[in-house]
Structure formats: C-alpha cells, structure tokens
GROMACS .gro file of N, CA and C in nm:
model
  330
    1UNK      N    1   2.205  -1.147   0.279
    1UNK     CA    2   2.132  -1.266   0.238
    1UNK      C    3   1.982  -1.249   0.265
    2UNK      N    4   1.903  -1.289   0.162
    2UNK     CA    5   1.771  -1.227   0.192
    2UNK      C    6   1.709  -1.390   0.284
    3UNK      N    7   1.670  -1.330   0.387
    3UNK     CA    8   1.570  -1.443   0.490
    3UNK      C    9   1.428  -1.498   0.405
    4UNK      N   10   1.397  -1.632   0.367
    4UNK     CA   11   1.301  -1.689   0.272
    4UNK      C   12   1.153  -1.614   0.371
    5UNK      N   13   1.187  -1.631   0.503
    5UNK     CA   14   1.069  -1.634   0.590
    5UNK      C   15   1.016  -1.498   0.524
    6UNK      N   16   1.110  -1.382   0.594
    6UNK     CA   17   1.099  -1.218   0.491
    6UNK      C   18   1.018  -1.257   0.360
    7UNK      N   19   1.051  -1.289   0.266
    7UNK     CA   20   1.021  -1.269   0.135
    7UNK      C   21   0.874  -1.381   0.134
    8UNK      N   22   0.811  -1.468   0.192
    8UNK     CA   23   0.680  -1.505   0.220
    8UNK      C   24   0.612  -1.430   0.266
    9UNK      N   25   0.661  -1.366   0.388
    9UNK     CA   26   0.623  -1.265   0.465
    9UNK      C   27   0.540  -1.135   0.363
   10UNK      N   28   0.667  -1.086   0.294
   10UNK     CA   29   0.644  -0.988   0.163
   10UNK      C   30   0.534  -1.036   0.074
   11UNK      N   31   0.561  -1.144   0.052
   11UNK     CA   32   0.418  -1.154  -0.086
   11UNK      C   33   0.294  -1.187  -0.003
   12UNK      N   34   0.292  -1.246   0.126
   12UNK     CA   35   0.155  -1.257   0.184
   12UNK      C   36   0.101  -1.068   0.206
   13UNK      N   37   0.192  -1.001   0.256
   13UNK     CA   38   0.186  -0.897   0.315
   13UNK      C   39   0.078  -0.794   0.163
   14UNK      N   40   0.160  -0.806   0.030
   14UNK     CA   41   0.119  -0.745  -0.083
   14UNK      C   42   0.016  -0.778  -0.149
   15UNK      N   43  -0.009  -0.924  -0.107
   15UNK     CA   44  -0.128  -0.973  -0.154
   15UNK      C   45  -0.212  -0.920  -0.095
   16UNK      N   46  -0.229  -0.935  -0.003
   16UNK     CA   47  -0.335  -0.887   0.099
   16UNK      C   48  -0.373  -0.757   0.048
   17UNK      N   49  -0.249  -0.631   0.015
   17UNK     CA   50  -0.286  -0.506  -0.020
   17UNK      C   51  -0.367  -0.480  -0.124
   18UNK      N   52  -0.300  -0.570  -0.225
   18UNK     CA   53  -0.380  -0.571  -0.350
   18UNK      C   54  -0.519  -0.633  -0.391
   19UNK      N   55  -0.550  -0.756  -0.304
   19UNK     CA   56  -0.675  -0.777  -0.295
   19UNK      C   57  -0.815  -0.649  -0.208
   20UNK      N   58  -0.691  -0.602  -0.125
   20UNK     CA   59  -0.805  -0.493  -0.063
   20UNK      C   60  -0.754  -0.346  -0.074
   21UNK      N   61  -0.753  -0.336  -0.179
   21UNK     CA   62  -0.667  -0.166  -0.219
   21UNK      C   63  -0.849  -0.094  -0.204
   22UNK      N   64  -0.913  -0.117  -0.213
   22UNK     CA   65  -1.019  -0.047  -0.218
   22UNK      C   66  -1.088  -0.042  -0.066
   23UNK      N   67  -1.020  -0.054   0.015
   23UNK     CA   68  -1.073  -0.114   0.155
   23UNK      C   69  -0.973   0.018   0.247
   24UNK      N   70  -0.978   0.058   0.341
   24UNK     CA   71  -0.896   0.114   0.451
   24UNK      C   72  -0.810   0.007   0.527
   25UNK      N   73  -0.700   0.014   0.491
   25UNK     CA   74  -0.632  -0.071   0.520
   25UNK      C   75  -0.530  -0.016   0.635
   26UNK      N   76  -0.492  -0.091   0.720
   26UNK     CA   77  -0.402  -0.034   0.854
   26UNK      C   78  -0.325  -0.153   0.880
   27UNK      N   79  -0.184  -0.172   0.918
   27UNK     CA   80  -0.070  -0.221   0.939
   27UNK      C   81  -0.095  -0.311   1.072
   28UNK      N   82  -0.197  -0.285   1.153
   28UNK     CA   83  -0.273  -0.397   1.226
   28UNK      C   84  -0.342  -0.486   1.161
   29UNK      N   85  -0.426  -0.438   1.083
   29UNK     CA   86  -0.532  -0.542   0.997
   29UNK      C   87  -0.451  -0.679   0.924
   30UNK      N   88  -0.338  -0.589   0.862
   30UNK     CA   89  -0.235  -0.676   0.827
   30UNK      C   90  -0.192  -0.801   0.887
   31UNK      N   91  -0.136  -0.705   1.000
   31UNK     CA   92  -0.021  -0.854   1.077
   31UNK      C   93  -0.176  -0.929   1.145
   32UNK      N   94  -0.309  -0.875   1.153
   32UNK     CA   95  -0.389  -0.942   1.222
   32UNK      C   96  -0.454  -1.075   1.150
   33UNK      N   97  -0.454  -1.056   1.021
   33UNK     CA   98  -0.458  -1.132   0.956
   33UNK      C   99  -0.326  -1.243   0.876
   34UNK      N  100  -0.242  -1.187   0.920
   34UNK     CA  101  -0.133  -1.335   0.925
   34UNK      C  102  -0.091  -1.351   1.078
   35UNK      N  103  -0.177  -1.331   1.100
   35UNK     CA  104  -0.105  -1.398   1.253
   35UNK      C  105  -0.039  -1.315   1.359
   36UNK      N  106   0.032  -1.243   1.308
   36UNK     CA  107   0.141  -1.216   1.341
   36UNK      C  108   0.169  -1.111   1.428
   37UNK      N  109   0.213  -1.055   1.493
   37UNK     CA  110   0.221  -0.934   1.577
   37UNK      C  111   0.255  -0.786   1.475
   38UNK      N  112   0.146  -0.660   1.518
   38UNK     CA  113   0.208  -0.569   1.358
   38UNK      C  114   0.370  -0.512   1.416
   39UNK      N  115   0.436  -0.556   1.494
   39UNK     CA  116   0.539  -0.472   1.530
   39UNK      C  117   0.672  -0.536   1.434
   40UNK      N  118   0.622  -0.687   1.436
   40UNK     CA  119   0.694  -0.782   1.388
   40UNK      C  120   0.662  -0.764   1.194
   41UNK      N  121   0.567  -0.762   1.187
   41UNK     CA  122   0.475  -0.769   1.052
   41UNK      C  123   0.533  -0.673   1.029
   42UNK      N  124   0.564  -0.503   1.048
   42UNK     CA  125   0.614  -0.390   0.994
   42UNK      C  126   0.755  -0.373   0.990
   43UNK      N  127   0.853  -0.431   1.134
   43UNK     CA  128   0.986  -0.437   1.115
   43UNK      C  129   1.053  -0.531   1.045
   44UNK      N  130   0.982  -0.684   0.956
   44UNK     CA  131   1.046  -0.715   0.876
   44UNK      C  132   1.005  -0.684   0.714
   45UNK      N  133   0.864  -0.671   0.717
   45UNK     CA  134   0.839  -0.568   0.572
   45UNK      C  135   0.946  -0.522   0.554
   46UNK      N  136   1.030  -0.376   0.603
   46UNK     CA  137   1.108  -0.278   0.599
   46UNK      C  138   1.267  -0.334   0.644
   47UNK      N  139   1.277  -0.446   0.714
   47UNK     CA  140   1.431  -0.478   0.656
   47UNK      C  141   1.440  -0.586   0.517
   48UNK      N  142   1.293  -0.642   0.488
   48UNK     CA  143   1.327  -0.701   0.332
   48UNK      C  144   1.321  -0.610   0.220
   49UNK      N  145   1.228  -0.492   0.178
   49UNK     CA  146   1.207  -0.394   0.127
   49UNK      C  147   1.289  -0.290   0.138
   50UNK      N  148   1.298  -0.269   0.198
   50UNK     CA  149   1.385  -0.118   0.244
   50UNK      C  150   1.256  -0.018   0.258
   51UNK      N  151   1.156  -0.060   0.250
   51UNK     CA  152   1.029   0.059   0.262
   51UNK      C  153   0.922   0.036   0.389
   52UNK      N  154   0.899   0.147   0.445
   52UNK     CA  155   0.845   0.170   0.587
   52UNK      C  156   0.668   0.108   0.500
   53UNK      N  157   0.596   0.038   0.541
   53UNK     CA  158   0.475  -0.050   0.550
   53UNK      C  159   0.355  -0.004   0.479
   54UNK      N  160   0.392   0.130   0.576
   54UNK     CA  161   0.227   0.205   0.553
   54UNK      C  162   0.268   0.303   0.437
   55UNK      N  163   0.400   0.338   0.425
   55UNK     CA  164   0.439   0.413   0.285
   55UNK      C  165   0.373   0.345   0.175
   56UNK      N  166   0.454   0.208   0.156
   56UNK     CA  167   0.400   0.129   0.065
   56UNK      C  168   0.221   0.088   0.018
   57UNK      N  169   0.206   0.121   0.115
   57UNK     CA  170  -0.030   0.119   0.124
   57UNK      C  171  -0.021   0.226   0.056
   58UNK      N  172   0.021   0.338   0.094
   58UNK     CA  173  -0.022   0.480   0.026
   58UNK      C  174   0.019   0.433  -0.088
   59UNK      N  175   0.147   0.409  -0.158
   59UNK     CA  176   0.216   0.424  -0.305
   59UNK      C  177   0.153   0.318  -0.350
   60UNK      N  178   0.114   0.219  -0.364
   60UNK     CA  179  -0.024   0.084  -0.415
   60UNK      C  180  -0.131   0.153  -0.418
   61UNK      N  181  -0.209   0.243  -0.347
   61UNK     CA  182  -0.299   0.329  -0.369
   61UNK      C  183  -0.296   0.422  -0.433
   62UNK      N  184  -0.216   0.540  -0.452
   62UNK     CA  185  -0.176   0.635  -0.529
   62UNK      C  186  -0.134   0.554  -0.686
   63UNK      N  187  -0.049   0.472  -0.703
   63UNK     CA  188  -0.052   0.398  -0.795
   63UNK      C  189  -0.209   0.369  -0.901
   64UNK      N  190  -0.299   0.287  -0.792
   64UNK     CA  191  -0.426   0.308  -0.872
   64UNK      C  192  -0.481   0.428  -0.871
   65UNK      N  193  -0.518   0.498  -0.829
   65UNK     CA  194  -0.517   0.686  -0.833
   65UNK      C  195  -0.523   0.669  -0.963
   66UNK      N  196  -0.363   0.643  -0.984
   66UNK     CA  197  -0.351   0.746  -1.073
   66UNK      C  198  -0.396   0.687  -1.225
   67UNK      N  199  -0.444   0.525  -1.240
   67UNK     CA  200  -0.533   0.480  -1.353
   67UNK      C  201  -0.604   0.536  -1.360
   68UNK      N  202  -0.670   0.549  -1.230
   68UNK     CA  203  -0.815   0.585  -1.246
   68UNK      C  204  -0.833   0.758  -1.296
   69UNK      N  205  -0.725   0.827  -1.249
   69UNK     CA  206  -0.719   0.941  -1.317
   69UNK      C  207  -0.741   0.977  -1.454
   70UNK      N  208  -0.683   0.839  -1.515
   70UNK     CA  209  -0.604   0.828  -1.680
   70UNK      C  210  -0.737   0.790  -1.724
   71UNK      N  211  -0.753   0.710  -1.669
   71UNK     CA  212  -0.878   0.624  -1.760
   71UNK      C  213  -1.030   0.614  -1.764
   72UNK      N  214  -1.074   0.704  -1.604
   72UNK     CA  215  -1.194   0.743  -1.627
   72UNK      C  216  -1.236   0.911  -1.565
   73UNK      N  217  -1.296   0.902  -1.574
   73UNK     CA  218  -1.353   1.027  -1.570
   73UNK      C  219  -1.427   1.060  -1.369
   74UNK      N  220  -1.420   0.927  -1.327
   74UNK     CA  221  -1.436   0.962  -1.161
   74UNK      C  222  -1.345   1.112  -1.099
   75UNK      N  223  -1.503   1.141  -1.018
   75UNK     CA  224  -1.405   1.275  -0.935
   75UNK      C  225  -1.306   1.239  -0.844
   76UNK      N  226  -1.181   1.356  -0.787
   76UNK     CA  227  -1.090   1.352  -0.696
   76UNK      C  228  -1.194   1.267  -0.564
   77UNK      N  229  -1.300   1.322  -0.530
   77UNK     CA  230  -1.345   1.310  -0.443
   77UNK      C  231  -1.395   1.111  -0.442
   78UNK      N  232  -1.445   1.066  -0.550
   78UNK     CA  233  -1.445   0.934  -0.554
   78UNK      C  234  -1.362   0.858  -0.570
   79UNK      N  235  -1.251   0.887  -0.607
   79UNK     CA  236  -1.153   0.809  -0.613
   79UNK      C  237  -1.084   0.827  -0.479
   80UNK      N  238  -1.080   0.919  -0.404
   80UNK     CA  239  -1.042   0.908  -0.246
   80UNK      C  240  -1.109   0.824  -0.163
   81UNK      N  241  -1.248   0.788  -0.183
   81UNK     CA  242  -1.347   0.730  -0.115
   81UNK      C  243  -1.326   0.593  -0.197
   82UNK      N  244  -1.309   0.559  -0.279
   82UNK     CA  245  -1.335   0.377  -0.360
   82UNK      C  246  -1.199   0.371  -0.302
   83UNK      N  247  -1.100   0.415  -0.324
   83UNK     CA  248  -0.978   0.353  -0.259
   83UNK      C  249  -0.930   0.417  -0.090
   84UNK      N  250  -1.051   0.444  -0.027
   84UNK     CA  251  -1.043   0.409   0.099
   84UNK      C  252  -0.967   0.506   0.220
   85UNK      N  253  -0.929   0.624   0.135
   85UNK     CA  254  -0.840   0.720   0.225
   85UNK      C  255  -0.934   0.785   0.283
   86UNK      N  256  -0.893   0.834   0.402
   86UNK     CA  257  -0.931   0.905   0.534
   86UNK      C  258  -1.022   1.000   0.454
   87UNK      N  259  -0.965   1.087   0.409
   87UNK     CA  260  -1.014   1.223   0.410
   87UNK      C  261  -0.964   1.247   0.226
   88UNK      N  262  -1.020   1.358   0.137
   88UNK     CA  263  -0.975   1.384   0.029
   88UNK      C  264  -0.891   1.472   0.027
   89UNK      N  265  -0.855   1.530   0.152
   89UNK     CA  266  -0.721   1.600   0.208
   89UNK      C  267  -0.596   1.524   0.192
   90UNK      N  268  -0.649   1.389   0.247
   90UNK     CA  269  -0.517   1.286   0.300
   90UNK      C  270  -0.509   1.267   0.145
   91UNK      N  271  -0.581   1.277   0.032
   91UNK     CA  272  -0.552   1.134  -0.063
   91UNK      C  273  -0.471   1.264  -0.153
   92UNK      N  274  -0.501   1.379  -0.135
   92UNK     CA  275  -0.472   1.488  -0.216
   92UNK      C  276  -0.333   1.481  -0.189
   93UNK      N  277  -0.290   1.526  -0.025
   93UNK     CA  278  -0.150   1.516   0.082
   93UNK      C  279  -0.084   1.403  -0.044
   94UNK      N  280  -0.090   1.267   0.009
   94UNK     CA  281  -0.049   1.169  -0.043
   94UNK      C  282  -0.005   1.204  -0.141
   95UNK      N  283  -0.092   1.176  -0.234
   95UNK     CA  284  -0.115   1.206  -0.440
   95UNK      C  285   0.062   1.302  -0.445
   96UNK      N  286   0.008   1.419  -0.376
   96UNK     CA  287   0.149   1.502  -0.429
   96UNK      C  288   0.292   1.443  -0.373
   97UNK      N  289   0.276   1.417  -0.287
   97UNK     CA  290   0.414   1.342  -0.179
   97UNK      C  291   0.431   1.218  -0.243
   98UNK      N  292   0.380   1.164  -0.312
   98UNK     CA  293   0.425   1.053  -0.402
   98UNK      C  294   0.475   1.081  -0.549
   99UNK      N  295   0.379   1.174  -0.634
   99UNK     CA  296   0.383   1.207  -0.760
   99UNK      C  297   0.464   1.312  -0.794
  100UNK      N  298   0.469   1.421  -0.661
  100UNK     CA  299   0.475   1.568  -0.689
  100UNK      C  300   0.383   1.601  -0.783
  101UNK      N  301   0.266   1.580  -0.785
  101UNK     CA  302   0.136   1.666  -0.879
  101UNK      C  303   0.072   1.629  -0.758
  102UNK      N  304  -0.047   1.746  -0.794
  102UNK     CA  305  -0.153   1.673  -0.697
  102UNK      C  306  -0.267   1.623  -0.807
  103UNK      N  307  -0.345   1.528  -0.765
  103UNK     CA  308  -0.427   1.463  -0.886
  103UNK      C  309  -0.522   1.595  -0.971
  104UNK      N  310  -0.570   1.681  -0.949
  104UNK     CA  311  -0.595   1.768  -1.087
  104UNK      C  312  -0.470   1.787  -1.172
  105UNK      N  313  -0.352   1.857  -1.106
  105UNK     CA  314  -0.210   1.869  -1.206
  105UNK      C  315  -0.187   1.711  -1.257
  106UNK      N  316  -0.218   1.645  -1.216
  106UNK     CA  317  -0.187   1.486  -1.306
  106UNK      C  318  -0.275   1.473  -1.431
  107UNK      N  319  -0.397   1.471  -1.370
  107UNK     CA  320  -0.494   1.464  -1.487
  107UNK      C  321  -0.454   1.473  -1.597
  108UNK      N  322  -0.441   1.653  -1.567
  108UNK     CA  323  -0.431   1.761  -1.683
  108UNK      C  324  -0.337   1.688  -1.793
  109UNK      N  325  -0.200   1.673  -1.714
  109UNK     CA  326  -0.077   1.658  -1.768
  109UNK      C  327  -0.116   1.488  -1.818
  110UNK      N  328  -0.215   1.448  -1.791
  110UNK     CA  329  -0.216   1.279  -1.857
  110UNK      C  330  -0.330   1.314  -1.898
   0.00000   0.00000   0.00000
C-alpha cells in the first residue's frame, strides 16, 4: 500500500530537483529544505521509488545532458558546469553509467 505521506514526500522531493537541476544539489540540501532529517528524507524516497536519492539527481541530470547534447551545440565541459557536477570526470563517470555512452559517443549517435 503506497503511504500518501511517501508520495508528498516524492513530489516535494522532485520538485525541488527540477527547479534546481542546474544548481549542485546534495541529499542534505534536500531534506534541509523540507524540514526534514536527510536520513529520513533518503530512506523514504527509496522505499516509495525503489531508487536510492542521489541516483535519481544524477539520472534528472544526465537526462538534461542529454537535450542539451541533442539540441545545442554546448561543450562536454559546459554542460557539466550549467548542470552543476563536481568535476567533468564525474559528469562523464555518470553520462556512461546511466546511458552506457559517454556524452561524445551520444552526440555522435544523436
């Protein structure tokens, strides 16, 4: 039975991502901004979802990646930096562990 609290929980939680996908976002910032404790904020994300928190930040990010791949002409290197990842190592890491391409093999192939 899905818990209503969970599934508020979930759309406050996504909103938040999606208003700040361009921001560095961390699983504290999160629960810090609903209130909430992140231990609490991450262990019910992942029993309403079935998906671990900070996976989900990366795949919402990689997700836009990969427009921005399609549709403009920004380097690997700016599109790691507008959407906020560590390093263009990490966004590269990511990119493939989500896509299996890494964003040049995406490009190409889109």
């Amino acid at each position: 039975m899905i818990n209503p609290e969970n599934s508020k929980l979930v759309n406050q939680v996504t909103n938040y991502i999606r208003n700040h996908i361009t921001d560095k976002i961390s699983t504290s910032e999160i629960a810090e901004n609903l209130e909430k404790s992140r231990g609490y904020v991450t262990t019910e994300f992942k029993k309403a979802t079935g998906i671990n928190l900070s996976d989900y930040i990366s795949e919402l990010k990689v997700n836009e990646a990969r427009d921005l791949l399609k549709y403009t002409d920004k380097s690997f290197i700016e599109i790691s930096n507008y959407l906020g990842f560590s390093s263009q190592n990490y966004f590269i890491r990511m990119f493939k562990k989500i896509t299996g391409d890494t964003p040049k093999e995406y490009r190409i192939k889109n």
